[in-house]
Short mmCIF file of C-alpha atoms in Angstrom, two decimals:
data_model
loop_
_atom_site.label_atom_id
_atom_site.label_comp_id
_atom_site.label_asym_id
_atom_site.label_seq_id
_atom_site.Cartn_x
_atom_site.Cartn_y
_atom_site.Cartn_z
CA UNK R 1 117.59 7.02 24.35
CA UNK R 2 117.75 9.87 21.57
CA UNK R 3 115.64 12.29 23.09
CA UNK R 4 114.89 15.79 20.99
CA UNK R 5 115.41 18.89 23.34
CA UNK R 6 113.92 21.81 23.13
CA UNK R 7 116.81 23.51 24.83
CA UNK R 8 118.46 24.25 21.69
CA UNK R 9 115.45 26.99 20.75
CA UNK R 10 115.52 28.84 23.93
CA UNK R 11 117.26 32.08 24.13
CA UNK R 12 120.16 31.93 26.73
CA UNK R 13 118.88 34.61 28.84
CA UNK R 14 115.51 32.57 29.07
CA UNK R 15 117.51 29.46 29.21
CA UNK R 16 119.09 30.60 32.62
CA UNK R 17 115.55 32.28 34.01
CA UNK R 18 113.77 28.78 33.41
CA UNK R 19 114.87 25.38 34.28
CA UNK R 20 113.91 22.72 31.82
CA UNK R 21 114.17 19.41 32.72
CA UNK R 22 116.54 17.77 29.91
CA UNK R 23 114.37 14.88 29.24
CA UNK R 24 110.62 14.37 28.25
CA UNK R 25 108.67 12.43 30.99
CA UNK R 26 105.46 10.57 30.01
CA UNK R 27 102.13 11.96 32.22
CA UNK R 28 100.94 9.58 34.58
CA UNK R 29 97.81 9.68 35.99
CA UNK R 30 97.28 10.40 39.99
CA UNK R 31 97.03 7.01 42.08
CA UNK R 32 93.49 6.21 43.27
CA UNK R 33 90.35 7.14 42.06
CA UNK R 34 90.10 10.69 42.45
CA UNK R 35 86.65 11.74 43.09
CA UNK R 36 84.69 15.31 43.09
CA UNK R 37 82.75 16.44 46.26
CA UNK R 38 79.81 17.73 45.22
CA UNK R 39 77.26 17.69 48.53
CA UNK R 40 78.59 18.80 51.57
CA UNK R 41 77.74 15.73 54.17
CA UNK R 42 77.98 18.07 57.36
CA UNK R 43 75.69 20.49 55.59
CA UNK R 44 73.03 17.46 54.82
CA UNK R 45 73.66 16.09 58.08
CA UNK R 46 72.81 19.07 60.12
CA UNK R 47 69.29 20.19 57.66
CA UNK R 48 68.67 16.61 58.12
CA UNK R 49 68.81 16.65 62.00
CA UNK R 50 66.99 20.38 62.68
CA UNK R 51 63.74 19.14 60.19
CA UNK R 52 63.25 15.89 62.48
CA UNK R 53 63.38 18.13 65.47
CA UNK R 54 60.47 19.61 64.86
CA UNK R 55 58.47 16.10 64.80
CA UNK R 56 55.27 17.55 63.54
CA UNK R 57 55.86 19.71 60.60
CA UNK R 58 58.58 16.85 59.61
CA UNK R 59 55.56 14.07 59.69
CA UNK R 60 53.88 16.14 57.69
CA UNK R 61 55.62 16.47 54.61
CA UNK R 62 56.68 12.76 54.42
CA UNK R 63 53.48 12.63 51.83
CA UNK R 64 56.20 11.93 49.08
CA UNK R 65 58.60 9.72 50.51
CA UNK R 66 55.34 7.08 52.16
CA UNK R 67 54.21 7.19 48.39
CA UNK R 68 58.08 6.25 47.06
CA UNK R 69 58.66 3.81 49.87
CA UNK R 70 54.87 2.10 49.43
CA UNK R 71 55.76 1.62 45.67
CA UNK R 72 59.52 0.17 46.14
CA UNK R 73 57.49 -2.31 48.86
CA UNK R 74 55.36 -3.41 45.87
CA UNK R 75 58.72 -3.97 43.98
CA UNK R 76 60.41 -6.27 46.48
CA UNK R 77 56.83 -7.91 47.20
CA UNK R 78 56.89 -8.93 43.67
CA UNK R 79 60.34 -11.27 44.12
CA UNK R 80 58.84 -14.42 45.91
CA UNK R 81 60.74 -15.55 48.45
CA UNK R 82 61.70 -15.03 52.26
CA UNK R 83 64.31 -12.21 53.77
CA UNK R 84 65.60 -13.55 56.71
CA UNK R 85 67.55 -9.94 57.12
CA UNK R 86 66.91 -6.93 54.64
CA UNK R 87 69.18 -3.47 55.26
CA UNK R 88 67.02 -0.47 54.54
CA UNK R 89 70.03 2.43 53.47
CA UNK R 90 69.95 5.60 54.42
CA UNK R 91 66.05 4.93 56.29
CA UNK R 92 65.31 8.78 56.96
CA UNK R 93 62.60 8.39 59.12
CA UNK R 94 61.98 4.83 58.85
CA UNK R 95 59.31 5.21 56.15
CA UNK R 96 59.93 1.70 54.27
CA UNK R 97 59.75 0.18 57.55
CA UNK R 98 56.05 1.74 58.54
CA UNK R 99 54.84 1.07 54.61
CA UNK R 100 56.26 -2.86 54.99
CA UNK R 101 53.70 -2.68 58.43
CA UNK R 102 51.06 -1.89 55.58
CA UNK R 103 48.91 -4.18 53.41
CA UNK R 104 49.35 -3.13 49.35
CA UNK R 105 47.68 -1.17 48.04
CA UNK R 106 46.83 -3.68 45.16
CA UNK R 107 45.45 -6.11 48.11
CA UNK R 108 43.96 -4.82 51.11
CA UNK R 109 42.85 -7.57 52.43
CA UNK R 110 46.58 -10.16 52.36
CA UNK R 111 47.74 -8.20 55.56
CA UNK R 112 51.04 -6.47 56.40
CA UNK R 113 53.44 -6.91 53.80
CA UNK R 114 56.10 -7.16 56.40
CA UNK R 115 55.44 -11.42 56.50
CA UNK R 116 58.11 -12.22 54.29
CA UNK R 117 60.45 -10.16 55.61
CA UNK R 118 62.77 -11.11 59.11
CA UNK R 119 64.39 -8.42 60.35
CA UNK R 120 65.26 -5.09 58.85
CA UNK R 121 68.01 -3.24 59.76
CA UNK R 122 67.51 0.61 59.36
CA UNK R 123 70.71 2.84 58.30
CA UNK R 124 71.32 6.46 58.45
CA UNK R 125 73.86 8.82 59.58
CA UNK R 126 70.87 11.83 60.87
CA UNK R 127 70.07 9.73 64.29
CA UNK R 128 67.53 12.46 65.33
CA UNK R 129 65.55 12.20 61.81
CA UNK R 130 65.98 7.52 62.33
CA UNK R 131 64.66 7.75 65.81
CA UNK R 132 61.90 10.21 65.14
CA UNK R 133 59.27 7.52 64.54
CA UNK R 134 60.72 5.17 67.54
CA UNK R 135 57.79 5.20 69.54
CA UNK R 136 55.13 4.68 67.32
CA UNK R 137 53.30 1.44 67.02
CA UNK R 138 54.32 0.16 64.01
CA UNK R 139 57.99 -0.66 65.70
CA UNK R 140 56.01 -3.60 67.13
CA UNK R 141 54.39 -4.95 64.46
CA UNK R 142 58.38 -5.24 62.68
CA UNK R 143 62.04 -6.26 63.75
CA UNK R 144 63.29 -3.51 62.97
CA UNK R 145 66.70 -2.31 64.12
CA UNK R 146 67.92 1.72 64.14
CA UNK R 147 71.73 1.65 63.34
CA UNK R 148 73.53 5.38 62.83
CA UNK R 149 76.05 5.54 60.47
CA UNK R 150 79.09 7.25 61.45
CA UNK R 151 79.70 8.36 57.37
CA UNK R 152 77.25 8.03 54.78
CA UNK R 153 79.19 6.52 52.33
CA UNK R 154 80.89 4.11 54.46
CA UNK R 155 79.02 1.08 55.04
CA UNK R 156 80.04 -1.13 57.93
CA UNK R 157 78.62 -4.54 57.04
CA UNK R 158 80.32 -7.68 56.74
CA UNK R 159 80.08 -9.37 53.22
CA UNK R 160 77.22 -11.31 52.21
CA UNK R 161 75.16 -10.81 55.39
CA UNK R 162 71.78 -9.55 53.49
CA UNK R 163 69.16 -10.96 52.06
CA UNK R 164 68.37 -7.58 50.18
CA UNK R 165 68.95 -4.54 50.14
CA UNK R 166 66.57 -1.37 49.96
CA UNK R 167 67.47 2.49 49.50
CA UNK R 168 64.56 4.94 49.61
CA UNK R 169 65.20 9.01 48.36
CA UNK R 170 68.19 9.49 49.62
CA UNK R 171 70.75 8.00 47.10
CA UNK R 172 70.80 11.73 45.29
CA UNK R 173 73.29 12.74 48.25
CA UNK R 174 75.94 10.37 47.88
CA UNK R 175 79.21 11.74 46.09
CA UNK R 176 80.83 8.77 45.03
CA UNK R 177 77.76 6.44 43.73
CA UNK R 178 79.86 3.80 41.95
CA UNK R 179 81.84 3.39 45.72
CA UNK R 180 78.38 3.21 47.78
CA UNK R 181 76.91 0.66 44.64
CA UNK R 182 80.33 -1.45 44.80
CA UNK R 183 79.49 -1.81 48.83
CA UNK R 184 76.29 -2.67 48.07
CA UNK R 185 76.71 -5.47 46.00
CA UNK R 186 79.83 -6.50 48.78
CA UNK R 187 77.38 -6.50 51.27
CA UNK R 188 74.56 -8.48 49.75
CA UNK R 189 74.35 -12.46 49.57
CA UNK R 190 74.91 -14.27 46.06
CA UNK R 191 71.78 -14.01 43.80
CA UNK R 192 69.95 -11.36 46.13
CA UNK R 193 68.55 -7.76 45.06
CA UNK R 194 69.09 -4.31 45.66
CA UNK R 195 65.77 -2.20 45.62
CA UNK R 196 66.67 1.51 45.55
CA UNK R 197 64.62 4.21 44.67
CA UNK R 198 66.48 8.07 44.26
CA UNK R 199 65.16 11.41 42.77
CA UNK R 200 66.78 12.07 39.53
CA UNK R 201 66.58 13.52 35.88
CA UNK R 202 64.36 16.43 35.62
CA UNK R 203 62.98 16.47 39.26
CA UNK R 204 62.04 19.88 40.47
CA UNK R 205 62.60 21.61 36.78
CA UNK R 206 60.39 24.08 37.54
CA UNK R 207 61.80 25.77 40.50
CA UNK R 208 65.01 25.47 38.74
CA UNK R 209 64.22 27.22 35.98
CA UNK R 210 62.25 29.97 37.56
CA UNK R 211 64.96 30.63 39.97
CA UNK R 212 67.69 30.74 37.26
CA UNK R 213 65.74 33.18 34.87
CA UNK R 214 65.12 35.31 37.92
CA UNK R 215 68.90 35.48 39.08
CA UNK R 216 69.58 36.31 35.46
CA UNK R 217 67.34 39.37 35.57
CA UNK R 218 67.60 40.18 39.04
CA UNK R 219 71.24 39.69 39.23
CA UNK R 220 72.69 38.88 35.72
CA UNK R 221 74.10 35.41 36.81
CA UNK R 222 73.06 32.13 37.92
CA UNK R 223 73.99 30.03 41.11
CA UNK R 224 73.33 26.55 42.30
CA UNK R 225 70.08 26.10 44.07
CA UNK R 226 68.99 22.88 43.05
CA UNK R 227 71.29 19.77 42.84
CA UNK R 228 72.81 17.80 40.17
CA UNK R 229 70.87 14.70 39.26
CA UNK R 230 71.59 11.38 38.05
CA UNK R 231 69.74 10.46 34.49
CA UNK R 232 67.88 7.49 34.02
CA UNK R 233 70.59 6.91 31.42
CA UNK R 234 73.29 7.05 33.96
CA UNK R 235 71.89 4.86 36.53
CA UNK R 236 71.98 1.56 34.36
CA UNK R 237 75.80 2.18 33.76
CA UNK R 238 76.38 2.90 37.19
CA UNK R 239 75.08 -0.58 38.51
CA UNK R 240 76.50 -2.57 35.71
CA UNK R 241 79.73 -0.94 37.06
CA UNK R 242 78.99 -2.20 40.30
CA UNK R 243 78.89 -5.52 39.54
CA UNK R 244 75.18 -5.85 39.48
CA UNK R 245 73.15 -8.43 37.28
CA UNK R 246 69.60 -8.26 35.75
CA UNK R 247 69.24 -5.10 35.74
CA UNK R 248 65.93 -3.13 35.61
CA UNK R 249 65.30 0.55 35.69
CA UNK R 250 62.30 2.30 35.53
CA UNK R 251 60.88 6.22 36.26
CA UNK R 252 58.09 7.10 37.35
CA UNK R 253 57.06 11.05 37.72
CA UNK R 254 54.48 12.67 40.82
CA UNK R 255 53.37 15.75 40.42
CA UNK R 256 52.61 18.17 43.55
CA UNK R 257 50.13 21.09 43.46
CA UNK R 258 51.62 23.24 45.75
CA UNK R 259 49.84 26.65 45.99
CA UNK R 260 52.65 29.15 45.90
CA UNK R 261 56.21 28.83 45.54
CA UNK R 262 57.08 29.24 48.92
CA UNK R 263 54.96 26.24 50.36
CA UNK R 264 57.21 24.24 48.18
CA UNK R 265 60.44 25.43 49.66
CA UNK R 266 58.85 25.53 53.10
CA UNK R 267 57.95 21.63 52.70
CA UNK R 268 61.43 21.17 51.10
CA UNK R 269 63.04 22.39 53.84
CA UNK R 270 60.70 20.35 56.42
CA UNK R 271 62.18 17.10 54.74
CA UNK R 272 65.62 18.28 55.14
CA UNK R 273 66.27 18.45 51.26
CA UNK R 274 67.40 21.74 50.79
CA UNK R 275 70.27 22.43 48.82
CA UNK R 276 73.84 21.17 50.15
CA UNK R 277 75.73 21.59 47.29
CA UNK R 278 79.48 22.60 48.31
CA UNK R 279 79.39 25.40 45.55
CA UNK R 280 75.99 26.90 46.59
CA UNK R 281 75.92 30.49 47.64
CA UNK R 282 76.17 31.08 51.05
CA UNK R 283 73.49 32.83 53.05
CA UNK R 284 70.24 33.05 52.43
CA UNK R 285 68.65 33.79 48.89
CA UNK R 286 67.79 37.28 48.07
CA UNK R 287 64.56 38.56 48.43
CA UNK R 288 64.37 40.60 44.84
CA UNK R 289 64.80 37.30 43.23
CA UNK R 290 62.58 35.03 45.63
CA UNK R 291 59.80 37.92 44.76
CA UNK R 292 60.66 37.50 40.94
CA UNK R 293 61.05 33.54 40.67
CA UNK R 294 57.49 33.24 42.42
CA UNK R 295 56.20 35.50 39.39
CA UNK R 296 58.24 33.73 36.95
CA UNK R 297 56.90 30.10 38.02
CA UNK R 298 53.51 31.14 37.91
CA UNK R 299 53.48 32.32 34.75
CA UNK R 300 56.07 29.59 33.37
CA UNK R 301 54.37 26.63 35.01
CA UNK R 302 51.36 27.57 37.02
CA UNK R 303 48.09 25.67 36.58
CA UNK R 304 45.08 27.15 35.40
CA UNK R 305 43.61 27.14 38.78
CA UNK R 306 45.99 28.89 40.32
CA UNK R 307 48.35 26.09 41.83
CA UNK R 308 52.36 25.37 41.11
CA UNK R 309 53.05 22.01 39.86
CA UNK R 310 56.44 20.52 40.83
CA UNK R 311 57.58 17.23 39.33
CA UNK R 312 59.50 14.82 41.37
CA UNK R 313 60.86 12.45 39.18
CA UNK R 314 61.56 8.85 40.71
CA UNK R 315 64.21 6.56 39.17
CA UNK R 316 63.62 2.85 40.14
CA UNK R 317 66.33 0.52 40.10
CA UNK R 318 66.89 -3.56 40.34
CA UNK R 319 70.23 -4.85 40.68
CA UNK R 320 70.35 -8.77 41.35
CA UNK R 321 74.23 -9.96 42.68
CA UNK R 322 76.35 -12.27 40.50
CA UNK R 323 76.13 -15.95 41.63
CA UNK R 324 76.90 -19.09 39.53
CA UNK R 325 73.52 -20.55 40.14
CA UNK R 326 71.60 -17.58 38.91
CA UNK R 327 69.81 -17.41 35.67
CA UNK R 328 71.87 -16.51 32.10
CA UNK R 329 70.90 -15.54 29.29
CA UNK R 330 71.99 -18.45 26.80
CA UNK R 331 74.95 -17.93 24.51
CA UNK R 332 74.28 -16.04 20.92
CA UNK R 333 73.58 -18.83 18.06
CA UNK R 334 71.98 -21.41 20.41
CA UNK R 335 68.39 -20.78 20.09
CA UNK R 336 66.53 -23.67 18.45
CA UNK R 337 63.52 -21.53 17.75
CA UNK R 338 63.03 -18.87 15.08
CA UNK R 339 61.48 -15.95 17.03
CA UNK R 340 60.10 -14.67 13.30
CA UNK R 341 58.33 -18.15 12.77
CA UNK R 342 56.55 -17.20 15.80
CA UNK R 343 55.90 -13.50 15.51
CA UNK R 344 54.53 -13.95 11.43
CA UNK R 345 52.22 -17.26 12.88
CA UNK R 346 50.80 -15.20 15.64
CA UNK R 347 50.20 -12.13 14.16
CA UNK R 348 47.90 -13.70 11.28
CA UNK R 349 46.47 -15.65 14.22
CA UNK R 350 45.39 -11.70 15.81
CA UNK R 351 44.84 -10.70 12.28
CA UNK R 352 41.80 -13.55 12.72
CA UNK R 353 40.35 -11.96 15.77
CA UNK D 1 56.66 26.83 66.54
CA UNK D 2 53.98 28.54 67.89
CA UNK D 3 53.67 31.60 69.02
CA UNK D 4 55.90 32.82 65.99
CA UNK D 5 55.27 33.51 62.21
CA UNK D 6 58.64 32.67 60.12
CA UNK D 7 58.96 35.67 58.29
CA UNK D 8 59.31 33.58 55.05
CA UNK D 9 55.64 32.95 56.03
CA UNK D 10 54.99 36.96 56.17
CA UNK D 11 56.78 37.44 52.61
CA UNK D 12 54.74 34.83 51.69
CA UNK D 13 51.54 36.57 52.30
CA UNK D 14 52.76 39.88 51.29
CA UNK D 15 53.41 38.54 47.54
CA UNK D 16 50.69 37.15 47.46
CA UNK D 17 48.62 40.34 47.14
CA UNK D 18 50.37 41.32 44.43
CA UNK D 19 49.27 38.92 41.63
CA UNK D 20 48.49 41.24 39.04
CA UNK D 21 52.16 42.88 39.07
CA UNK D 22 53.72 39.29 39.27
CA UNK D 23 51.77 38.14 36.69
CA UNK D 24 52.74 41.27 33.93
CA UNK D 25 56.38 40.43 35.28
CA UNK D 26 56.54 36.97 34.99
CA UNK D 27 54.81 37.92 31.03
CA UNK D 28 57.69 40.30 30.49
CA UNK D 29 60.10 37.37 31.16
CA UNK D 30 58.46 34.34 29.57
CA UNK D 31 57.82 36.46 26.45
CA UNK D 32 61.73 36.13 25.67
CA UNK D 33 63.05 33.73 28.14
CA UNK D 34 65.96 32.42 26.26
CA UNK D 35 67.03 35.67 26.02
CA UNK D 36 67.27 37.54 29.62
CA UNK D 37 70.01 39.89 30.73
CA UNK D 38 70.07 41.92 33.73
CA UNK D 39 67.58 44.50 34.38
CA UNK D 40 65.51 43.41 31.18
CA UNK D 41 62.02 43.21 32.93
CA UNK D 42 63.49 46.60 35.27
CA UNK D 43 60.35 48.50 35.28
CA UNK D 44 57.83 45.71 35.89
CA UNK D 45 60.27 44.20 38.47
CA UNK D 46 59.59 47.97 40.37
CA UNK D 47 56.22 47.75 40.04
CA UNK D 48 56.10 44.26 41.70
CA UNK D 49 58.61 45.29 44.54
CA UNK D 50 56.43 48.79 45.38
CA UNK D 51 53.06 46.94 45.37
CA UNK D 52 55.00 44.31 47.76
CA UNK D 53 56.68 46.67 49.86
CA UNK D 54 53.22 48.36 50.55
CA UNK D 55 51.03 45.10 51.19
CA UNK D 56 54.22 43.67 53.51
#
């Protein structure tokens, strides 16, 4: 091999100071798949466990996540079939199990929606925040079985043993998504959905932005407060990658009046979704720029009456699992009927009207 | 817990009797905001922090 060395160029005194190798190597890249912590599990774990000890304030705040679990109910509702065994991931407290006890919204009167549905198995790795809701009636009116994961992104299922799978807000903790999404799909039976609903895109913009401009006053340089968030954009790639088929994504935003700034935090912190992101500033924020972000948001964001909007913006996502009996779309060039034939007959048809 | 008010609760209150000062401060930021550097709202920011300091 005729390699060209460098050697040659290098003063002699340098030569001797530095060892070159004689020969060019090509870079390889590092085995695995080398992935970036962003959220501290240990942090999340132990916010997660301290808001369900305090049962009350925690059942009070769970306004947002009954409204996200009632609407990902509708979702799987609208797939007709039967679950023999569904796997509810990363539960919290349990809240897709006590909406399934519900009748829709749409239909009062067709009772729980639970009926279709076997048994659900309920997964998270906070036991104190799964176990909160243990006692109440609704356990009775569902099988529903409390299992504690030992790691969140570790799921210890055996292939194909559900019927589907549902995730409800918490998805925006996991590190490595594509991993968790892969085990998902392992998990699930051929031709069978995962329902998962996470907070993403733009969610809480406005406390973001009001506590950044503050810091940059106040302190003349930002720090992380509020997570990272998937896109919309991101989460269709993401299950393709995992193997998923038929995909559907959808977003849907709720908006909370909160009156001040610190009610939102407060409530925030009662759902045990305060900020565990590894690089986040240790110790608590300062009060200069907690007094200047509340000005900041009210003037920025507030409402006329008086109230602080915050958006929470909900990324829906189906994800059906490959199987050879499943629907395809037919191969390009096969269709026997001219789609324009159709459109230019029917539209003079509307023109009529 | 009862019994005990968080003091996050307290400072809560406390700002909240200052409205008018938060208000011209929050102006004095949002008039510019793609442009803030340290200490550029300074004397609005003091005004805000002595009105809260009395009311806390």
């Amino acid at each position: 091999m005729n390699v060209l060395s460098i050697r040659a160029f290098i003063p002699p005194l340098t030569r001797r100071c530095l060892s070159l190798p004689p020969t060019r190597r090509y870079a390889v890249q590092a085995p695995g798949a080398p992935t970036m912590d962003i959220f501290s599990h240990s942090h999340k774990w132990m916010q997660k466990e301290r808001a369900a000890a305090n049962t009350e304030s925690s059942r009070n705040v769970d306004y947002l996540r009954d409204e996200a679990a009632s609407r990902l109910c509708e979702r799987l509702m609208d797939i007709n079939r039967h679950f023999p065994h569904v796997l509810d991931l990363g539960a919290n407290a349990c809240n897709v199990a006590r909406m399934l006890t519900l009748p829709s919204p749409d239909s009062p009167d067709a009772g729980p929606r639970s009926k279709r549905i076997g048994k659900l198995t309920a997964a998270d790795s906070s036991e104190t925040f799964l176990f909160r809701d243990a006692g109440l009636p609704f356990n009775q009116q569902i099988d529903v079985h409390r299992q504690v994961l030992a790691a969140p992104e570790l799921l210890p299922f055996d292939a194909n043993s559900f019927d589907a799978v549902l995730s409800c807000l918490s998805m925006h903790w996991i590190n490595d998504l594509p991993s968790v999404l892969a085990q998902v799909n392992h998990i699930l039976r051929p031709d069978c959905p995962f329902i998962g609903v996470m907070m993403g895109g733009d969610s809480l913009f406005e406390l973001r932005t009001s506590l950044q401009l503050a810091e940059q006053e106040r302190r003349g340089g930002v720090s992380t407060h509020t997570s990272p968030l998937a896109d919309v954009r991101d989460v269709g790639g993401l299950l393709q990658r995992a193997g998923f088929n038929l995909l559907t994504v959808d977003v849907d935003d709720i908006v909370v009046d909160f009156p001040d700034m610190f009610s939102l935090m407060n409530d925030l912190q009662a759902m045990g979704e305060s900020n565990a992101v590894i690089t986040r500033e240790k110790g608590a924020i300062q009060r200069d720029v907690l007094l200047a972000a509340e000005g900041i948001y009210r003037e920025l964001h507030g409402n006329e009456d008086g109230s602080l909007p915050a958006t929470f913006r909900l990324i829906y996502m189906i994800g059906w699992k490959n199987s050879p009996e499943q629907a395809k779309p037919l191969e390009r060039g096969t269709g026997m009927f001219s789609i324009k034939d159709y459109l230019e007959t029917q539209g003079k048809k509307d023109d009529g009207k | 817990m009862p019994g005990r008010t968080r003091p996050i609760d307290k400072f809560a209150t406390a700002v909240g009797k200052c409205s008018k000062e938060g208000s011209a401060y929050g102006k004095c930021i949002v008039a510019d905001y793609h442009n803030v550097h340290k200490d550029k709202c300074m004397t609005e920011f003091l005004r805000l922090k002595d009105c809260f300091l009395v009311s806390v």
